[in-house]
Amino acid sequence: MTVRPDVVVLGSGVIGLSTGIRLAEGGARVLVRTAAPPARTTSALASAMVGPNLSPPDDPQHAWTDETLRVLRAEPMPGVAVRDGTLAARPAGATPPFAERTPGFRPLADDERPAGFGTAFAVRLPLVDMPVYLAYLLGRLREAGGAVREEPVGSLDEAAALAPVVVNCTGLAARALTGDPDLHPVRGPRIVVRNPGLDRFFMEAPMAPTWASIFPHGDHVVLGGAQRRSDDTTPDPAEAADILARCAAIEPALAGAEVLEHTVGLRPGRAAPRVEAERRGGALVVHNYGHAGNGVMLSWGCARDAAALALGAPPA
Ligand SMILES: Cc1cc2nc3c(=O)[nH]c(=O)nc-3n(C[C@H](O)[C@H](O)[C@H](O)COP(=O)(O)OP(=O)(O)OC[C@H]3O[C@@H](n4cnc5c(N)ncnc54)[C@H](O)[C@@H]3O)c2cc1C
């Protein structure tokens, strides 16, 4: 981009790309500056289920989730498939408030629930195959005129020298850029196995440090179910074996499935996402980071509000 951009977006994960698209499609000249390409972000490691919307209606996360669900249901996008699945919890009577609003909601009878689960209900939600989806978002951003340059900024002031508006979508790296003490790494392993024939997903409520999640994406299945405050991204074979065993106890077809990938991502943990604007010298800096384990789910809602703040309009 030779012309001075209207907005510099920092980051090309799901948050930076969605926000960049909203801005570029709204007519702004957008430059994305990123430390790593989309395929090497935390976003590429998400599982990734969108919904259910269990936050109270007055929590901003409720409206953000609703907006993402609206966008994903309205516009077919590569990597996104609406699938039937089961949400479950070990204790009985643990159906969360608002669960019955989820599309496809149906409590499962005693003989339909996996062994060891006192609560389980069927739902129908979008699952996102993140590498495919991020490649689509990148192409859509470029089609809307957005430019992408792979070079990290050293500070928000450096970014502010590039354009009158900066949107900070740097995920966990926002810790270094802003000094935000609330932002912390939450380690999450991701195991990818060859799909033995599953088409339904399964997600155990993450009420403990470990749980089971099974997300089929065509020829492969993404398994997960661990969170720990740590910035260690070294894959741990014992942790992977534990996840495989927990998932196979629910879906026996997964026992012995060929492991294709074992990686570890760091969720950008924060009590709540930070979506707000601040003045920095002559520039407007809009923050959009700290989405913890829900960045995909909140992406289009936060993109809408961050873009509105960047363009000087009040968020919806
Ligand atoms: C195992 C696992 C499973 C998950 N499952 C789900 C799920 O099912 N549903 C869901 O909604 N979420 C899920 N998440 C959470 C989700 O992945 C995150 O919330 C989301 O990826 C955060 O996106 P982001 O764009 O803010 O950050 P990131 O994807 O980390 O992107 C940050 C970007 O900032 C760039 N950057 C960093 N520093 C600089 C700098 N100085 N200058 C310029 N650019 C910079 C990086 O290169 C990167 O492009 C999961 C996460 C993990 C680890």
XYZ file of C-alpha atoms and ligand atoms in Angstrom:
369
model
C 0.000 0.000 0.000
C 1.664 3.235 -1.135
C -1.176 5.534 -0.012
C -1.292 6.223 3.749
C -3.823 3.797 5.279
C -6.845 5.067 7.198
C -6.476 2.238 9.701
C -3.641 -0.064 10.733
C -4.886 -3.357 12.145
C -2.332 -5.223 14.240
C -2.656 -9.002 13.973
C -3.910 -11.514 11.428
C -5.639 -14.019 13.704
C -9.411 -14.444 13.551
C -9.933 -11.138 15.382
C -7.602 -9.039 13.210
C -8.865 -10.496 9.932
C -12.575 -10.166 10.837
C -12.054 -6.599 12.011
C -9.964 -5.758 8.943
C -12.722 -7.112 6.701
C -15.419 -5.070 8.436
C -13.297 -1.920 8.016
C -12.178 -2.576 4.422
C -15.669 -3.569 3.283
C -16.916 -0.406 4.972
C -14.661 1.635 2.671
C -11.564 2.247 4.843
C -8.029 1.836 3.471
C -6.711 -0.941 5.720
C -3.166 -2.132 6.344
C -2.745 -5.259 8.492
C 0.626 -5.489 10.195
C 1.264 -8.917 11.643
C 4.078 -10.759 13.388
C 3.066 -14.092 11.818
C 0.800 -15.195 8.972
C -2.730 -16.456 9.786
C -1.674 -20.113 9.608
C 0.803 -19.564 12.474
C -1.543 -17.790 14.882
C -3.326 -19.150 17.958
C -6.487 -18.833 15.889
C -5.293 -21.572 13.544
C -5.246 -23.934 16.559
C -8.842 -23.351 17.694
C -11.176 -26.354 17.558
C -13.531 -24.435 16.812
C -17.119 -24.447 18.021
C -19.243 -21.274 17.707
C -21.816 -21.014 20.471
C -23.813 -21.816 22.394
C -24.741 -18.371 23.614
C -25.011 -18.931 27.371
C -24.157 -15.427 28.585
C -26.900 -13.337 30.178
C -28.563 -10.951 27.707
C -26.991 -7.880 29.389
C -23.420 -9.243 29.001
C -21.706 -7.839 25.868
C -20.529 -11.373 25.068
C -24.170 -12.296 24.452
C -24.548 -9.755 21.631
C -21.091 -10.563 20.219
C -21.878 -14.288 20.060
C -25.272 -13.591 18.520
C -23.674 -11.477 15.806
C -21.107 -14.176 14.957
C -23.849 -16.800 14.788
C -25.942 -14.493 12.594
C -23.061 -13.875 10.167
C -22.016 -17.522 9.950
C -25.581 -18.697 9.379
C -26.347 -15.969 6.812
C -23.207 -16.229 4.669
C -21.826 -19.655 3.719
C -18.039 -19.513 4.183
C -15.300 -22.056 3.426
C -14.342 -24.027 6.530
C -17.681 -23.441 8.292
C -20.223 -26.274 8.637
C -23.345 -26.272 10.792
C -23.404 -29.661 12.541
C -25.398 -31.646 15.065
C -23.682 -32.508 18.285
C -23.921 -33.064 22.021
C -23.030 -30.780 24.915
C -22.617 -32.641 28.188
C -21.573 -32.314 31.820
C -20.733 -34.965 34.415
C -23.130 -33.760 37.168
C -26.877 -34.245 36.732
C -29.062 -31.140 36.503
C -26.259 -29.003 35.036
C -28.104 -27.614 32.001
C -26.982 -23.974 31.971
C -29.445 -21.078 31.882
C -30.354 -20.017 28.335
C -29.240 -23.402 26.850
C -32.753 -24.036 25.559
C -32.366 -21.048 23.197
C -29.634 -22.902 21.267
C -30.776 -24.148 17.842
C -31.555 -27.870 17.859
C -31.770 -27.957 21.693
C -33.139 -31.268 22.947
C -32.315 -32.845 26.323
C -30.984 -36.379 25.833
C -32.782 -39.240 27.558
C -30.965 -41.497 30.060
C -30.211 -44.139 27.410
C -28.837 -41.549 24.927
C -26.290 -39.976 27.300
C -22.660 -41.179 27.243
C -21.683 -43.169 30.359
C -20.649 -40.952 33.260
C -22.602 -37.883 32.108
C -25.593 -36.784 34.169
C -26.489 -33.912 31.811
C -26.459 -33.970 28.012
C -28.388 -32.195 25.312
C -28.352 -32.094 21.529
C -27.637 -28.812 19.700
C -26.918 -27.657 16.154
C -23.994 -25.209 15.878
C -21.337 -24.019 13.416
C -17.984 -25.809 13.564
C -15.053 -24.042 11.948
C -12.064 -25.717 10.332
C -9.724 -22.868 11.187
C -6.869 -23.216 8.656
C -9.422 -23.245 5.808
C -11.475 -20.422 7.325
C -8.475 -18.158 8.011
C -7.255 -18.589 4.423
C -10.738 -17.531 3.253
C -10.754 -14.480 5.574
C -7.339 -13.417 4.307
C -8.509 -13.667 0.677
C -11.687 -11.729 1.483
C -9.727 -8.974 3.200
C -7.439 -8.624 0.176
C -10.414 -8.623 -2.191
C -11.840 -5.696 -0.227
C -8.583 -3.809 -0.816
C -6.837 -4.601 2.479
C -3.056 -4.933 2.427
C -1.112 -7.290 4.689
C 2.494 -6.862 5.731
C 4.279 -9.482 7.790
C 6.378 -7.373 10.150
C 5.577 -6.879 13.842
C 5.315 -3.402 15.303
C 7.533 -2.716 18.298
C 4.989 -0.506 20.060
C 1.557 1.085 19.716
C 3.284 4.420 19.150
C 5.134 2.946 16.172
C 1.774 1.773 14.802
C 0.201 5.162 15.493
C 2.799 6.790 13.273
C 1.484 4.742 10.334
C -2.187 5.803 10.388
C -4.610 7.980 12.366
C -6.387 4.860 13.695
C -4.825 1.669 15.086
C -6.835 -1.440 15.929
C -4.944 -3.685 18.307
C -5.867 -7.343 17.620
C -2.642 -8.919 18.851
C -4.178 -11.549 21.142
C -1.824 -12.578 23.912
C 0.912 -10.315 22.514
C -1.187 -7.327 23.617
C 0.358 -7.990 27.048
C 3.695 -6.642 25.815
C 2.166 -3.810 23.768
C -0.219 -2.485 26.445
C 1.179 -3.793 29.753
C -2.312 -5.169 30.543
C -1.814 -7.187 33.765
C -5.121 -9.042 33.282
C -3.998 -10.786 30.082
C -2.451 -14.233 30.647
C -1.675 -17.422 28.682
C -3.976 -20.422 29.031
C -2.328 -23.491 27.549
C -4.491 -25.710 25.317
C -3.347 -28.867 23.519
C -4.835 -29.778 20.128
C -4.722 -33.338 18.821
C -5.762 -34.006 15.225
C -6.618 -37.599 14.241
C -7.801 -39.184 11.010
C -11.615 -39.295 11.076
C -12.801 -42.855 11.720
C -16.283 -41.897 10.408
C -17.677 -39.366 12.919
C -20.002 -36.576 11.822
C -21.452 -35.437 15.177
C -19.416 -33.294 17.560
C -19.202 -33.702 21.337
C -18.193 -31.122 23.932
C -17.960 -31.680 27.666
C -18.515 -28.517 29.715
C -15.043 -27.289 30.748
C -15.877 -27.313 34.461
C -12.477 -28.810 35.429
C -8.885 -28.391 34.113
C -9.504 -31.371 31.786
C -12.528 -32.410 29.738
C -13.269 -33.996 26.336
C -13.996 -32.265 23.037
C -14.455 -34.011 19.695
C -14.898 -31.875 16.565
C -15.091 -33.686 13.198
C -14.053 -31.666 10.137
C -14.486 -34.029 7.192
C -11.411 -36.235 6.928
C -9.983 -35.308 10.337
C -11.183 -34.798 13.912
C -9.820 -32.167 16.318
C -9.640 -33.440 19.903
C -8.971 -31.338 22.957
C -9.875 -30.753 26.543
C -7.252 -29.174 28.776
C -6.549 -25.728 30.155
C -3.807 -24.587 32.460
C -2.313 -21.162 33.140
C 1.065 -21.593 31.467
C 3.021 -20.280 28.515
C 4.666 -23.634 27.806
C 3.837 -24.753 24.258
C 5.816 -28.007 24.391
C 3.568 -30.927 23.394
C 3.250 -33.399 26.277
C 2.733 -37.037 25.144
C 1.093 -37.994 28.476
C -1.395 -35.113 28.133
C -2.193 -36.207 24.564
C -2.683 -39.843 25.624
C -5.029 -38.652 28.368
C -7.107 -36.601 25.901
C -7.267 -39.510 23.440
C -8.389 -41.881 26.199
C -11.096 -39.485 27.425
C -12.392 -38.939 23.891
C -12.304 -42.665 23.045
C -14.344 -43.390 26.176
C -17.102 -41.270 24.582
C -16.547 -42.257 20.925
C -14.990 -45.766 20.886
C -14.238 -45.389 17.138
C -11.464 -42.962 18.159
C -9.486 -45.688 19.970
C -6.342 -46.261 17.930
C -7.166 -43.482 15.415
C -4.050 -42.282 13.586
C -2.662 -39.087 15.163
C -1.910 -36.540 12.428
C -0.896 -33.530 14.549
C -0.202 -32.659 18.165
C 0.283 -28.965 18.908
C -0.292 -26.599 21.820
C -1.846 -23.128 21.655
C -2.005 -20.325 24.195
C -5.465 -18.820 24.625
C -5.371 -15.082 25.389
C -6.934 -15.373 28.873
C -8.650 -12.317 30.335
C -11.656 -11.820 32.651
C -13.465 -10.326 29.629
C -12.349 -9.248 26.144
C -11.141 -5.655 25.903
C -13.024 -3.843 23.146
C -12.559 -0.135 23.766
C -10.950 2.973 22.316
C -8.305 5.260 23.800
C -6.517 8.350 22.525
C -2.754 8.015 22.137
C -1.218 11.307 21.128
C -2.907 12.251 17.888
C -4.063 8.688 17.134
C -7.122 6.689 18.099
C -6.230 3.202 19.350
C -9.041 0.649 19.452
C -8.306 -2.499 21.448
C -9.845 -5.827 20.470
C -8.045 -8.581 22.392
C -8.331 -10.981 25.318
C -10.973 -13.358 23.943
C -9.673 -16.359 25.966
C -11.200 -19.619 24.675
C -13.952 -17.860 22.703
C -12.238 -15.762 20.041
C -13.865 -17.489 17.084
C -17.267 -17.389 18.754
C -16.996 -13.665 19.500
C -15.133 -12.650 16.322
C -17.814 -11.060 14.118
C -19.525 -9.324 17.049
C -16.277 -7.817 18.345
C -15.232 -6.941 14.775
C -18.471 -5.016 14.296
C -18.027 -3.032 17.509
C -14.277 -2.429 17.073
C -14.867 -1.227 13.491
C -17.589 1.138 14.729
C -15.216 2.554 17.365
C -12.469 2.921 14.748
C -14.782 4.786 12.377
C -16.088 7.009 15.137
C -19.552 5.451 15.358
C -20.925 4.177 18.675
C -20.854 0.345 18.919
C -24.181 -1.472 18.402
C -6.697 -25.568 21.762
C -7.584 -24.363 21.565
C -8.922 -24.549 21.249
C -9.757 -23.442 21.060
N -11.072 -23.658 20.713
C -11.885 -22.596 20.515
C -13.262 -22.789 20.147
O -13.745 -23.918 20.019
N -14.039 -21.686 19.946
C -13.539 -20.422 20.087
O -14.285 -19.465 19.895
N -12.245 -20.205 20.447
C -11.420 -21.257 20.674
N -10.119 -21.045 21.057
C -9.678 -19.670 21.374
C -9.247 -18.901 20.135
O -8.258 -19.632 19.444
C -8.708 -17.520 20.541
O -9.615 -16.841 21.368
C -8.470 -16.687 19.278
O -7.646 -17.395 18.391
C -7.844 -15.322 19.591
O -7.679 -14.720 18.337
P -6.783 -13.416 18.152
O -6.892 -13.045 16.727
O -7.127 -12.431 19.207
O -5.282 -13.889 18.501
P -4.199 -14.663 17.641
O -4.790 -15.714 16.812
O -3.135 -15.056 18.615
O -3.616 -13.555 16.671
C -2.790 -12.516 17.153
C -2.110 -11.871 15.968
O -1.316 -10.786 16.427
C -0.053 -10.832 15.764
N 0.915 -10.081 16.537
C 1.442 -10.384 17.740
N 2.312 -9.424 18.118
C 2.311 -8.481 17.133
C 2.981 -7.259 16.935
N 3.860 -6.780 17.851
N 2.758 -6.558 15.792
C 1.889 -7.021 14.857
N 1.213 -8.192 14.996
C 1.423 -8.897 16.127
C 0.217 -12.317 15.634
O 1.226 -12.583 14.661
C -1.159 -12.793 15.203
O -1.300 -12.591 13.813
C -9.247 -22.129 21.226
C -7.896 -21.948 21.532
C -7.058 -23.049 21.707
C -5.617 -22.826 22.017
